Amino acid sequence: MSIVLSEILAEKQTVALGGHIRPDGDCVGSVMGLYLYLQEEYPKLQVDVYLENLADRFLFVQDTNKIHSEIDDSKVYDLFICMDCGDKERLGFSAPLFESAKMTACIDHHVSNEAFADYNEIIPDASSTSELVYRLIDKDKISLHCAEALYMGIAHDTGVFQYSCTAPETMEAAAELLRKGVNGSDIIDKTFYEKTYVQNQILGKALLESMMVLDKKCIFSYVSKRDMEFFDAVPSDLEGIVSQLRYTTGIEVAIFMYETGYQEYKVSLRSKDAVDVSKIAKYFGGGGHVKAAGCTMKGTVHDVVNNLMKEIDIQLKAIGTKE
């Protein structure tokens, strides 16, 4: 069943909001945007947010200091709304609260989402989950702080309005949020473009050591745990590397991975037009969008890359882009 916010909130007293592990801009924007809206429009509701620790650049969003990073297993919510999650396992530490809730809802735009909640708003063509939240709430009652969160989410998942998922409706939503008083350029600069010295160093290393394969239609790079320790980097410092690889002339698919354990890698995939990377990620136990997806894989670096390239090559050959 699709979501009508007023209906699923009817007669509820406690609501939990959660998003995916390693929360990115759209995850933070959608969850906090809805939280701030509910605080204003449903003041009698007890609303709690559950997210892993946020990157510093997202802390400007109002009330991020109220986010819970641990759960009370005995707590049972009337409603749990998860956002930007392709499956409930992606909720991470808050998944038990989703399981125990009396009612569940999911707002998401991942093509791999199989509508696992009681109520689902799954629109794969939407630019972002933040745009879906914008569609679901009363536009006349969006506060400045709510608008800032949603604008950030939309900007991040559209690559600052440049990805093909950016539709006229996306730009119209962003325009309405700007009319609420949002300083769009400041949010984009501080949360999307600005990088620390460490982030620039590790980006440079990843680009310098990248390799082109499959007749120069695919590019890959990886960062080891030793590299992470050397640069004193954390996973959030690696955001944007795979997109930068994708910008390479002639490339159809970019692969970036970093080591999370012995022979275990977190893989990020990005494509331009020819390859559906969500199918590849799903094949290896992950998921995502047609042009942006990810998974976790085990094996040596060469094993992982070779297995990914086999699946990419199948799609390239099928459409005749590989001679």
PDB file of C-alpha atoms in Angstrom:
ATOM      1  CA  MET A   1       0.000   0.000   0.000  1.00  0.00           C
ATOM      2  CA  SER A   2       1.242   3.484  -0.819  1.00  0.00           C
ATOM      3  CA  ILE A   3       1.618   6.167   1.813  1.00  0.00           C
ATOM      4  CA  VAL A   4      -0.734   8.957   2.816  1.00  0.00           C
ATOM      5  CA  LEU A   5       1.062  10.564   5.730  1.00  0.00           C
ATOM      6  CA  SER A   6      -2.027  11.701   7.637  1.00  0.00           C
ATOM      7  CA  GLU A   7      -3.490   8.194   7.438  1.00  0.00           C
ATOM      8  CA  ILE A   8      -0.497   6.243   8.700  1.00  0.00           C
ATOM      9  CA  LEU A   9      -0.004   8.776  11.516  1.00  0.00           C
ATOM     10  CA  ALA A  10      -3.637   8.598  12.648  1.00  0.00           C
ATOM     11  CA  GLU A  11      -3.976   7.568  16.315  1.00  0.00           C
ATOM     12  CA  LYS A  12      -0.226   7.054  16.646  1.00  0.00           C
ATOM     13  CA  GLN A  13       1.624   8.224  19.733  1.00  0.00           C
ATOM     14  CA  THR A  14       5.179   7.052  19.089  1.00  0.00           C
ATOM     15  CA  VAL A  15       7.043   7.144  15.778  1.00  0.00           C
ATOM     16  CA  ALA A  16      10.601   6.122  14.932  1.00  0.00           C
ATOM     17  CA  LEU A  17      12.453   7.346  11.856  1.00  0.00           C
ATOM     18  CA  GLY A  18      15.503   5.551  10.477  1.00  0.00           C
ATOM     19  CA  GLY A  19      17.794   5.507   7.480  1.00  0.00           C
ATOM     20  CA  HIS A  20      20.535   3.382   6.018  1.00  0.00           C
ATOM     21  CA  ILE A  21      23.964   2.604   7.412  1.00  0.00           C
ATOM     22  CA  ARG A  22      26.694   5.150   6.638  1.00  0.00           C
ATOM     23  CA  PRO A  23      24.094   7.913   6.108  1.00  0.00           C
ATOM     24  CA  ASP A  24      24.720  10.115   3.065  1.00  0.00           C
ATOM     25  CA  GLY A  25      23.181  13.459   2.154  1.00  0.00           C
ATOM     26  CA  ASP A  26      19.876  12.076   0.914  1.00  0.00           C
ATOM     27  CA  CYS A  27      19.495   9.773   3.896  1.00  0.00           C
ATOM     28  CA  VAL A  28      20.149  12.584   6.376  1.00  0.00           C
ATOM     29  CA  GLY A  29      18.076  15.071   4.377  1.00  0.00           C
ATOM     30  CA  SER A  30      15.012  12.849   4.066  1.00  0.00           C
ATOM     31  CA  VAL A  31      15.028  11.555   7.644  1.00  0.00           C
ATOM     32  CA  MET A  32      15.674  14.918   9.263  1.00  0.00           C
ATOM     33  CA  GLY A  33      13.368  16.728   6.839  1.00  0.00           C
ATOM     34  CA  LEU A  34      10.470  14.486   7.849  1.00  0.00           C
ATOM     35  CA  TYR A  35      11.440  14.697  11.530  1.00  0.00           C
ATOM     36  CA  LEU A  36      11.425  18.505  11.485  1.00  0.00           C
ATOM     37  CA  TYR A  37       8.089  18.542   9.650  1.00  0.00           C
ATOM     38  CA  LEU A  38       6.490  16.173  12.174  1.00  0.00           C
ATOM     39  CA  GLN A  39       7.830  18.210  15.086  1.00  0.00           C
ATOM     40  CA  GLU A  40       6.066  21.279  13.712  1.00  0.00           C
ATOM     41  CA  GLU A  41       2.823  19.738  12.458  1.00  0.00           C
ATOM     42  CA  TYR A  42       2.315  16.864  14.919  1.00  0.00           C
ATOM     43  CA  PRO A  43       3.614  18.288  18.221  1.00  0.00           C
ATOM     44  CA  LYS A  44       1.858  15.630  20.323  1.00  0.00           C
ATOM     45  CA  LEU A  45       3.742  12.808  18.601  1.00  0.00           C
ATOM     46  CA  GLN A  46       6.833  11.382  20.226  1.00  0.00           C
ATOM     47  CA  VAL A  47       9.233  11.154  17.278  1.00  0.00           C
ATOM     48  CA  ASP A  48      12.700   9.631  17.594  1.00  0.00           C
ATOM     49  CA  VAL A  49      15.420   9.464  14.933  1.00  0.00           C
ATOM     50  CA  TYR A  50      17.889   6.586  14.641  1.00  0.00           C
ATOM     51  CA  LEU A  51      20.985   7.036  12.478  1.00  0.00           C
ATOM     52  CA  GLU A  52      24.645   6.137  12.654  1.00  0.00           C
ATOM     53  CA  ASN A  53      27.014   8.997  13.488  1.00  0.00           C
ATOM     54  CA  LEU A  54      26.860  11.740  10.864  1.00  0.00           C
ATOM     55  CA  ALA A  55      29.716  13.291   8.928  1.00  0.00           C
ATOM     56  CA  ASP A  56      30.528  16.737  10.309  1.00  0.00           C
ATOM     57  CA  ARG A  57      29.301  18.499   7.175  1.00  0.00           C
ATOM     58  CA  PHE A  58      25.729  17.379   7.884  1.00  0.00           C
ATOM     59  CA  LEU A  59      25.611  18.714  11.435  1.00  0.00           C
ATOM     60  CA  PHE A  60      24.281  22.128  10.345  1.00  0.00           C
ATOM     61  CA  VAL A  61      20.869  20.491   9.889  1.00  0.00           C
ATOM     62  CA  GLN A  62      18.574  21.481  12.736  1.00  0.00           C
ATOM     63  CA  ASP A  63      18.231  19.004  15.640  1.00  0.00           C
ATOM     64  CA  THR A  64      20.887  16.527  14.497  1.00  0.00           C
ATOM     65  CA  ASN A  65      21.998  16.604  18.145  1.00  0.00           C
ATOM     66  CA  LYS A  66      18.782  14.722  18.985  1.00  0.00           C
ATOM     67  CA  ILE A  67      19.622  11.708  16.806  1.00  0.00           C
ATOM     68  CA  HIS A  68      19.946   8.376  18.632  1.00  0.00           C
ATOM     69  CA  SER A  69      22.883   6.140  17.710  1.00  0.00           C
ATOM     70  CA  GLU A  70      21.851   3.323  20.059  1.00  0.00           C
ATOM     71  CA  ILE A  71      18.542   1.567  20.697  1.00  0.00           C
ATOM     72  CA  ASP A  72      16.519   0.305  23.629  1.00  0.00           C
ATOM     73  CA  ASP A  73      15.509  -3.206  22.555  1.00  0.00           C
ATOM     74  CA  SER A  74      12.482  -3.163  24.834  1.00  0.00           C
ATOM     75  CA  LYS A  75      10.939  -0.132  23.131  1.00  0.00           C
ATOM     76  CA  VAL A  76       8.032  -0.817  20.754  1.00  0.00           C
ATOM     77  CA  TYR A  77       6.930   2.026  18.450  1.00  0.00           C
ATOM     78  CA  ASP A  78       3.469   2.492  17.018  1.00  0.00           C
ATOM     79  CA  LEU A  79       5.095   3.263  13.667  1.00  0.00           C
ATOM     80  CA  PHE A  80       8.576   2.949  12.197  1.00  0.00           C
ATOM     81  CA  ILE A  81       9.246   4.864   8.977  1.00  0.00           C
ATOM     82  CA  CYS A  82      12.456   3.907   7.210  1.00  0.00           C
ATOM     83  CA  MET A  83      13.842   6.086   4.455  1.00  0.00           C
ATOM     84  CA  ASP A  84      16.340   5.605   1.644  1.00  0.00           C
ATOM     85  CA  CYS A  85      16.700   1.881   2.461  1.00  0.00           C
ATOM     86  CA  GLY A  86      16.553  -0.734  -0.278  1.00  0.00           C
ATOM     87  CA  ASP A  87      16.023  -3.464   2.324  1.00  0.00           C
ATOM     88  CA  LYS A  88      15.535  -3.602   6.086  1.00  0.00           C
ATOM     89  CA  GLU A  89      19.017  -4.987   6.716  1.00  0.00           C
ATOM     90  CA  ARG A  90      20.365  -1.621   5.530  1.00  0.00           C
ATOM     91  CA  LEU A  91      18.862  -0.062   8.663  1.00  0.00           C
ATOM     92  CA  GLY A  92      21.762  -1.503  10.611  1.00  0.00           C
ATOM     93  CA  PHE A  93      21.495  -1.092  14.373  1.00  0.00           C
ATOM     94  CA  SER A  94      17.894   0.197  14.259  1.00  0.00           C
ATOM     95  CA  ALA A  95      16.541  -2.858  12.388  1.00  0.00           C
ATOM     96  CA  PRO A  96      15.230  -4.514  15.605  1.00  0.00           C
ATOM     97  CA  LEU A  97      12.990  -1.485  16.215  1.00  0.00           C
ATOM     98  CA  PHE A  98      11.605  -1.825  12.694  1.00  0.00           C
ATOM     99  CA  GLU A  99      10.889  -5.504  13.323  1.00  0.00           C
ATOM    100  CA  SER A 100       9.096  -4.862  16.613  1.00  0.00           C
ATOM    101  CA  ALA A 101       7.057  -1.819  15.498  1.00  0.00           C
ATOM    102  CA  LYS A 102       3.271  -2.204  15.359  1.00  0.00           C
ATOM    103  CA  MET A 103       3.232  -0.680  11.863  1.00  0.00           C
ATOM    104  CA  THR A 104       6.009  -0.042   9.349  1.00  0.00           C
ATOM    105  CA  ALA A 105       6.417   2.261   6.365  1.00  0.00           C
ATOM    106  CA  CYS A 106       9.155   2.760   3.796  1.00  0.00           C
ATOM    107  CA  ILE A 107       9.891   5.790   1.623  1.00  0.00           C
ATOM    108  CA  ASP A 108      12.547   5.011  -0.963  1.00  0.00           C
ATOM    109  CA  HIS A 109      13.686   5.320  -4.580  1.00  0.00           C
ATOM    110  CA  HIS A 110      15.986   2.306  -4.942  1.00  0.00           C
ATOM    111  CA  VAL A 111      15.017   0.106  -7.887  1.00  0.00           C
ATOM    112  CA  SER A 112      16.065  -2.943  -5.857  1.00  0.00           C
ATOM    113  CA  ASN A 113      13.515  -2.216  -3.098  1.00  0.00           C
ATOM    114  CA  GLU A 114      10.950  -5.022  -2.859  1.00  0.00           C
ATOM    115  CA  ALA A 115       8.402  -3.102  -0.726  1.00  0.00           C
ATOM    116  CA  PHE A 116       9.178  -4.822   2.572  1.00  0.00           C
ATOM    117  CA  ALA A 117       7.113  -2.570   4.877  1.00  0.00           C
ATOM    118  CA  ASP A 118       3.366  -2.503   5.597  1.00  0.00           C
ATOM    119  CA  TYR A 119       3.084   0.774   3.674  1.00  0.00           C
ATOM    120  CA  ASN A 120       5.488   1.636   0.874  1.00  0.00           C
ATOM    121  CA  GLU A 121       6.217   4.688  -1.229  1.00  0.00           C
ATOM    122  CA  ILE A 122       8.767   3.260  -3.664  1.00  0.00           C
ATOM    123  CA  ILE A 123       9.351   5.437  -6.737  1.00  0.00           C
ATOM    124  CA  PRO A 124      12.563   4.368  -8.552  1.00  0.00           C
ATOM    125  CA  ASP A 125      12.242   7.236 -11.031  1.00  0.00           C
ATOM    126  CA  ALA A 126      12.391   9.826  -8.245  1.00  0.00           C
ATOM    127  CA  SER A 127      15.634  11.751  -7.928  1.00  0.00           C
ATOM    128  CA  SER A 128      15.930  11.129  -4.217  1.00  0.00           C
ATOM    129  CA  THR A 129      14.099  10.044  -1.107  1.00  0.00           C
ATOM    130  CA  SER A 130      14.157  13.683  -0.029  1.00  0.00           C
ATOM    131  CA  GLU A 131      12.086  14.577  -3.088  1.00  0.00           C
ATOM    132  CA  LEU A 132       9.598  11.839  -2.152  1.00  0.00           C
ATOM    133  CA  VAL A 133       9.298  13.262   1.367  1.00  0.00           C
ATOM    134  CA  TYR A 134       8.687  16.684  -0.184  1.00  0.00           C
ATOM    135  CA  ARG A 135       5.845  15.213  -2.252  1.00  0.00           C
ATOM    136  CA  LEU A 136       4.240  13.575   0.797  1.00  0.00           C
ATOM    137  CA  ILE A 137       4.126  16.571   3.130  1.00  0.00           C
ATOM    138  CA  ASP A 138       2.046  19.746   3.047  1.00  0.00           C
ATOM    139  CA  LYS A 139       4.091  22.200   0.958  1.00  0.00           C
ATOM    140  CA  ASP A 140       2.582  25.231   2.700  1.00  0.00           C
ATOM    141  CA  LYS A 141       3.759  24.013   6.100  1.00  0.00           C
ATOM    142  CA  ILE A 142       7.424  23.397   5.342  1.00  0.00           C
ATOM    143  CA  SER A 143       9.651  25.366   7.712  1.00  0.00           C
ATOM    144  CA  LEU A 144      13.021  26.809   6.751  1.00  0.00           C
ATOM    145  CA  HIS A 145      14.873  24.114   8.703  1.00  0.00           C
ATOM    146  CA  CYS A 146      12.853  21.334   7.069  1.00  0.00           C
ATOM    147  CA  ALA A 147      13.467  22.919   3.663  1.00  0.00           C
ATOM    148  CA  GLU A 148      17.224  23.048   4.279  1.00  0.00           C
ATOM    149  CA  ALA A 149      17.347  19.332   5.050  1.00  0.00           C
ATOM    150  CA  LEU A 150      15.267  18.339   2.022  1.00  0.00           C
ATOM    151  CA  TYR A 151      17.197  20.636  -0.325  1.00  0.00           C
ATOM    152  CA  MET A 152      20.480  19.100   0.808  1.00  0.00           C
ATOM    153  CA  GLY A 153      19.134  15.604   0.207  1.00  0.00           C
ATOM    154  CA  ILE A 154      17.906  16.401  -3.285  1.00  0.00           C
ATOM    155  CA  ALA A 155      21.139  18.191  -4.198  1.00  0.00           C
ATOM    156  CA  HIS A 156      23.299  15.281  -3.054  1.00  0.00           C
ATOM    157  CA  ASP A 157      21.457  12.471  -4.806  1.00  0.00           C
ATOM    158  CA  THR A 158      21.245  14.403  -8.073  1.00  0.00           C
ATOM    159  CA  GLY A 159      24.949  15.266  -8.045  1.00  0.00           C
ATOM    160  CA  VAL A 160      23.929  18.910  -7.687  1.00  0.00           C
ATOM    161  CA  PHE A 161      21.172  18.570 -10.297  1.00  0.00           C
ATOM    162  CA  GLN A 162      23.371  17.037 -13.016  1.00  0.00           C
ATOM    163  CA  TYR A 163      22.471  13.321 -12.930  1.00  0.00           C
ATOM    164  CA  SER A 164      19.883  11.940 -15.336  1.00  0.00           C
ATOM    165  CA  CYS A 165      17.493  11.346 -12.420  1.00  0.00           C
ATOM    166  CA  THR A 166      17.000  15.127 -12.273  1.00  0.00           C
ATOM    167  CA  ALA A 167      13.519  15.716 -13.693  1.00  0.00           C
ATOM    168  CA  PRO A 168      11.520  18.931 -14.153  1.00  0.00           C
ATOM    169  CA  GLU A 169       9.631  18.002 -10.968  1.00  0.00           C
ATOM    170  CA  THR A 170      12.946  17.797  -9.133  1.00  0.00           C
ATOM    171  CA  MET A 171      13.905  21.319 -10.150  1.00  0.00           C
ATOM    172  CA  GLU A 172      10.440  22.567  -9.244  1.00  0.00           C
ATOM    173  CA  ALA A 173      10.732  21.022  -5.781  1.00  0.00           C
ATOM    174  CA  ALA A 174      14.171  22.578  -5.307  1.00  0.00           C
ATOM    175  CA  ALA A 175      12.837  25.956  -6.442  1.00  0.00           C
ATOM    176  CA  GLU A 176      10.003  25.812  -3.906  1.00  0.00           C
ATOM    177  CA  LEU A 177      12.475  24.947  -1.157  1.00  0.00           C
ATOM    178  CA  LEU A 178      14.656  27.898  -2.157  1.00  0.00           C
ATOM    179  CA  ARG A 179      11.588  30.117  -1.848  1.00  0.00           C
ATOM    180  CA  LYS A 180      11.387  29.058   1.794  1.00  0.00           C
ATOM    181  CA  GLY A 181      14.655  30.936   2.306  1.00  0.00           C
ATOM    182  CA  VAL A 182      17.191  28.146   1.807  1.00  0.00           C
ATOM    183  CA  ASN A 183      20.723  29.307   0.956  1.00  0.00           C
ATOM    184  CA  GLY A 184      21.265  26.662  -1.697  1.00  0.00           C
ATOM    185  CA  SER A 185      24.766  27.641  -2.792  1.00  0.00           C
ATOM    186  CA  ASP A 186      26.031  27.617   0.792  1.00  0.00           C
ATOM    187  CA  ILE A 187      24.580  24.153   1.469  1.00  0.00           C
ATOM    188  CA  ILE A 188      26.024  22.770  -1.770  1.00  0.00           C
ATOM    189  CA  ASP A 189      29.470  24.267  -1.171  1.00  0.00           C
ATOM    190  CA  LYS A 190      29.764  23.131   2.439  1.00  0.00           C
ATOM    191  CA  THR A 191      28.197  19.671   2.173  1.00  0.00           C
ATOM    192  CA  PHE A 192      28.984  18.566  -1.385  1.00  0.00           C
ATOM    193  CA  TYR A 193      32.064  20.289  -2.791  1.00  0.00           C
ATOM    194  CA  GLU A 194      34.269  21.183   0.172  1.00  0.00           C
ATOM    195  CA  LYS A 195      36.804  18.502   1.087  1.00  0.00           C
ATOM    196  CA  THR A 196      39.321  18.203   3.869  1.00  0.00           C
ATOM    197  CA  TYR A 197      43.023  17.895   3.128  1.00  0.00           C
ATOM    198  CA  VAL A 198      42.847  14.179   3.991  1.00  0.00           C
ATOM    199  CA  GLN A 199      39.940  13.672   1.588  1.00  0.00           C
ATOM    200  CA  ASN A 200      41.858  15.361  -1.214  1.00  0.00           C
ATOM    201  CA  GLN A 201      44.969  13.295  -0.490  1.00  0.00           C
ATOM    202  CA  ILE A 202      43.163   9.963  -0.604  1.00  0.00           C
ATOM    203  CA  LEU A 203      41.187  11.045  -3.686  1.00  0.00           C
ATOM    204  CA  GLY A 204      44.482  11.857  -5.399  1.00  0.00           C
ATOM    205  CA  LYS A 205      45.914   8.455  -4.518  1.00  0.00           C
ATOM    206  CA  ALA A 206      42.813   6.663  -5.813  1.00  0.00           C
ATOM    207  CA  LEU A 207      42.913   8.572  -9.110  1.00  0.00           C
ATOM    208  CA  LEU A 208      46.665   8.135  -9.535  1.00  0.00           C
ATOM    209  CA  GLU A 209      46.465   4.368  -9.047  1.00  0.00           C
ATOM    210  CA  SER A 210      43.290   3.784 -11.073  1.00  0.00           C
ATOM    211  CA  MET A 211      43.291   1.414 -14.058  1.00  0.00           C
ATOM    212  CA  MET A 212      41.218   1.302 -17.233  1.00  0.00           C
ATOM    213  CA  VAL A 213      39.992  -2.091 -18.456  1.00  0.00           C
ATOM    214  CA  LEU A 214      37.470  -3.612 -20.889  1.00  0.00           C
ATOM    215  CA  ASP A 215      38.749  -1.611 -23.859  1.00  0.00           C
ATOM    216  CA  LYS A 216      38.892   1.499 -21.656  1.00  0.00           C
ATOM    217  CA  LYS A 217      35.156   1.395 -20.977  1.00  0.00           C
ATOM    218  CA  CYS A 218      35.609   0.533 -17.301  1.00  0.00           C
ATOM    219  CA  ILE A 219      37.845   2.098 -14.664  1.00  0.00           C
ATOM    220  CA  PHE A 220      38.588   0.862 -11.168  1.00  0.00           C
ATOM    221  CA  SER A 221      40.540   1.846  -8.114  1.00  0.00           C
ATOM    222  CA  TYR A 222      40.717   0.700  -4.516  1.00  0.00           C
ATOM    223  CA  VAL A 223      41.987   1.793  -1.126  1.00  0.00           C
ATOM    224  CA  SER A 224      43.443  -0.668   1.372  1.00  0.00           C
ATOM    225  CA  LYS A 225      43.129  -0.620   5.158  1.00  0.00           C
ATOM    226  CA  ARG A 226      46.806   0.303   5.262  1.00  0.00           C
ATOM    227  CA  ASP A 227      46.068   3.335   3.074  1.00  0.00           C
ATOM    228  CA  MET A 228      43.202   4.324   5.372  1.00  0.00           C
ATOM    229  CA  GLU A 229      45.460   4.090   8.404  1.00  0.00           C
ATOM    230  CA  PHE A 230      48.268   6.006   6.684  1.00  0.00           C
ATOM    231  CA  PHE A 231      45.986   8.929   5.830  1.00  0.00           C
ATOM    232  CA  ASP A 232      44.035   8.605   9.095  1.00  0.00           C
ATOM    233  CA  ALA A 233      40.903   8.387   6.947  1.00  0.00           C
ATOM    234  CA  VAL A 234      37.417   7.047   7.676  1.00  0.00           C
ATOM    235  CA  PRO A 235      34.894   5.639   5.165  1.00  0.00           C
ATOM    236  CA  SER A 236      33.066   8.965   4.854  1.00  0.00           C
ATOM    237  CA  ASP A 237      36.318  10.486   3.542  1.00  0.00           C
ATOM    238  CA  LEU A 238      35.965   8.285   0.458  1.00  0.00           C
ATOM    239  CA  GLU A 239      32.664   9.749  -0.728  1.00  0.00           C
ATOM    240  CA  GLY A 240      32.837  11.180  -4.226  1.00  0.00           C
ATOM    241  CA  ILE A 241      35.810   9.120  -5.409  1.00  0.00           C
ATOM    242  CA  VAL A 242      33.727   6.752  -7.533  1.00  0.00           C
ATOM    243  CA  SER A 243      31.895   9.669  -9.153  1.00  0.00           C
ATOM    244  CA  GLN A 244      35.188  11.352 -10.003  1.00  0.00           C
ATOM    245  CA  LEU A 245      36.342   8.120 -11.650  1.00  0.00           C
ATOM    246  CA  ARG A 246      33.113   8.003 -13.653  1.00  0.00           C
ATOM    247  CA  TYR A 247      33.844  11.414 -15.171  1.00  0.00           C
ATOM    248  CA  THR A 248      36.805   9.939 -17.088  1.00  0.00           C
ATOM    249  CA  THR A 249      36.349  10.348 -20.858  1.00  0.00           C
ATOM    250  CA  GLY A 250      35.027   7.227 -22.575  1.00  0.00           C
ATOM    251  CA  ILE A 251      34.187   5.394 -19.358  1.00  0.00           C
ATOM    252  CA  GLU A 252      30.864   3.560 -19.075  1.00  0.00           C
ATOM    253  CA  VAL A 253      31.354   2.066 -15.596  1.00  0.00           C
ATOM    254  CA  ALA A 254      33.460   3.114 -12.603  1.00  0.00           C
ATOM    255  CA  ILE A 255      34.345   0.771  -9.752  1.00  0.00           C
ATOM    256  CA  PHE A 256      35.724   1.972  -6.438  1.00  0.00           C
ATOM    257  CA  MET A 257      36.266  -0.253  -3.450  1.00  0.00           C
ATOM    258  CA  TYR A 258      37.851  -0.050  -0.056  1.00  0.00           C
ATOM    259  CA  GLU A 259      38.996  -2.803   2.269  1.00  0.00           C
ATOM    260  CA  THR A 260      36.771  -3.375   5.309  1.00  0.00           C
ATOM    261  CA  GLY A 261      38.361  -6.597   6.581  1.00  0.00           C
ATOM    262  CA  TYR A 262      40.605  -9.439   5.506  1.00  0.00           C
ATOM    263  CA  GLN A 263      39.776 -10.014   1.826  1.00  0.00           C
ATOM    264  CA  GLU A 264      36.520  -8.075   2.201  1.00  0.00           C
ATOM    265  CA  TYR A 265      35.667  -4.963   0.198  1.00  0.00           C
ATOM    266  CA  LYS A 266      32.900  -2.406   0.110  1.00  0.00           C
ATOM    267  CA  VAL A 267      32.219  -1.811  -3.590  1.00  0.00           C
ATOM    268  CA  SER A 268      30.676   1.280  -5.181  1.00  0.00           C
ATOM    269  CA  LEU A 269      29.552   1.225  -8.817  1.00  0.00           C
ATOM    270  CA  ARG A 270      28.605   4.115 -11.104  1.00  0.00           C
ATOM    271  CA  SER A 271      27.558   4.015 -14.755  1.00  0.00           C
ATOM    272  CA  LYS A 272      26.803   6.479 -17.510  1.00  0.00           C
ATOM    273  CA  ASP A 273      24.272   5.010 -19.946  1.00  0.00           C
ATOM    274  CA  ALA A 274      25.141   1.503 -21.109  1.00  0.00           C
ATOM    275  CA  VAL A 275      25.171  -0.593 -17.935  1.00  0.00           C
ATOM    276  CA  ASP A 276      22.582  -1.205 -15.213  1.00  0.00           C
ATOM    277  CA  VAL A 277      24.830  -1.452 -12.164  1.00  0.00           C
ATOM    278  CA  SER A 278      21.895  -2.228  -9.856  1.00  0.00           C
ATOM    279  CA  LYS A 279      21.671  -5.660 -11.513  1.00  0.00           C
ATOM    280  CA  ILE A 280      25.371  -6.251 -10.944  1.00  0.00           C
ATOM    281  CA  ALA A 281      25.206  -5.148  -7.312  1.00  0.00           C
ATOM    282  CA  LYS A 282      22.134  -7.310  -6.708  1.00  0.00           C
ATOM    283  CA  TYR A 283      23.901 -10.321  -8.260  1.00  0.00           C
ATOM    284  CA  PHE A 284      26.582  -9.955  -5.586  1.00  0.00           C
ATOM    285  CA  GLY A 285      24.143  -9.408  -2.722  1.00  0.00           C
ATOM    286  CA  GLY A 286      23.861  -5.624  -2.826  1.00  0.00           C
ATOM    287  CA  GLY A 287      21.524  -3.186  -4.520  1.00  0.00           C
ATOM    288  CA  GLY A 288      20.905   0.397  -5.533  1.00  0.00           C
ATOM    289  CA  HIS A 289      19.954   2.342  -8.624  1.00  0.00           C
ATOM    290  CA  VAL A 290      20.459   1.781 -12.350  1.00  0.00           C
ATOM    291  CA  LYS A 291      23.394   4.203 -12.413  1.00  0.00           C
ATOM    292  CA  ALA A 292      24.574   4.050  -8.803  1.00  0.00           C
ATOM    293  CA  ALA A 293      24.788   0.894  -6.710  1.00  0.00           C
ATOM    294  CA  GLY A 294      26.957  -0.983  -4.265  1.00  0.00           C
ATOM    295  CA  CYS A 295      27.677  -4.256  -2.523  1.00  0.00           C
ATOM    296  CA  THR A 296      30.158  -5.992  -0.241  1.00  0.00           C
ATOM    297  CA  MET A 297      32.374  -8.698  -1.750  1.00  0.00           C
ATOM    298  CA  LYS A 298      34.943 -11.158  -0.464  1.00  0.00           C
ATOM    299  CA  GLY A 299      38.176 -12.308  -2.084  1.00  0.00           C
ATOM    300  CA  THR A 300      41.426 -10.770  -3.224  1.00  0.00           C
ATOM    301  CA  VAL A 301      41.345  -7.426  -5.014  1.00  0.00           C
ATOM    302  CA  HIS A 302      41.896  -9.184  -8.326  1.00  0.00           C
ATOM    303  CA  ASP A 303      39.163 -11.739  -7.642  1.00  0.00           C
ATOM    304  CA  VAL A 304      36.636  -9.042  -6.809  1.00  0.00           C
ATOM    305  CA  VAL A 305      37.499  -6.852  -9.796  1.00  0.00           C
ATOM    306  CA  ASN A 306      37.523  -9.794 -12.205  1.00  0.00           C
ATOM    307  CA  ASN A 307      34.120 -10.989 -10.995  1.00  0.00           C
ATOM    308  CA  LEU A 308      32.678  -7.499 -11.394  1.00  0.00           C
ATOM    309  CA  MET A 309      34.204  -7.083 -14.841  1.00  0.00           C
ATOM    310  CA  LYS A 310      32.669 -10.351 -16.041  1.00  0.00           C
ATOM    311  CA  GLU A 311      29.186  -9.059 -15.251  1.00  0.00           C
ATOM    312  CA  ILE A 312      29.905  -5.623 -16.708  1.00  0.00           C
ATOM    313  CA  ASP A 313      31.298  -7.182 -19.882  1.00  0.00           C
ATOM    314  CA  ILE A 314      28.136  -9.256 -20.339  1.00  0.00           C
ATOM    315  CA  GLN A 315      26.032  -6.093 -20.425  1.00  0.00           C
ATOM    316  CA  LEU A 316      28.466  -4.208 -22.645  1.00  0.00           C
ATOM    317  CA  LYS A 317      28.512  -7.033 -25.176  1.00  0.00           C
ATOM    318  CA  ALA A 318      24.734  -7.380 -25.076  1.00  0.00           C
ATOM    319  CA  ILE A 319      24.247  -3.809 -26.243  1.00  0.00           C
ATOM    320  CA  GLY A 320      27.178  -3.801 -28.637  1.00  0.00           C
ATOM    321  CA  THR A 321      29.222  -1.079 -26.980  1.00  0.00           C
ATOM    322  CA  LYS A 322      32.272  -3.336 -26.690  1.00  0.00           C
ATOM    323  CA  GLU A 323      33.895  -4.143 -30.004  1.00  0.00           C
TER     324      GLU A 323
END
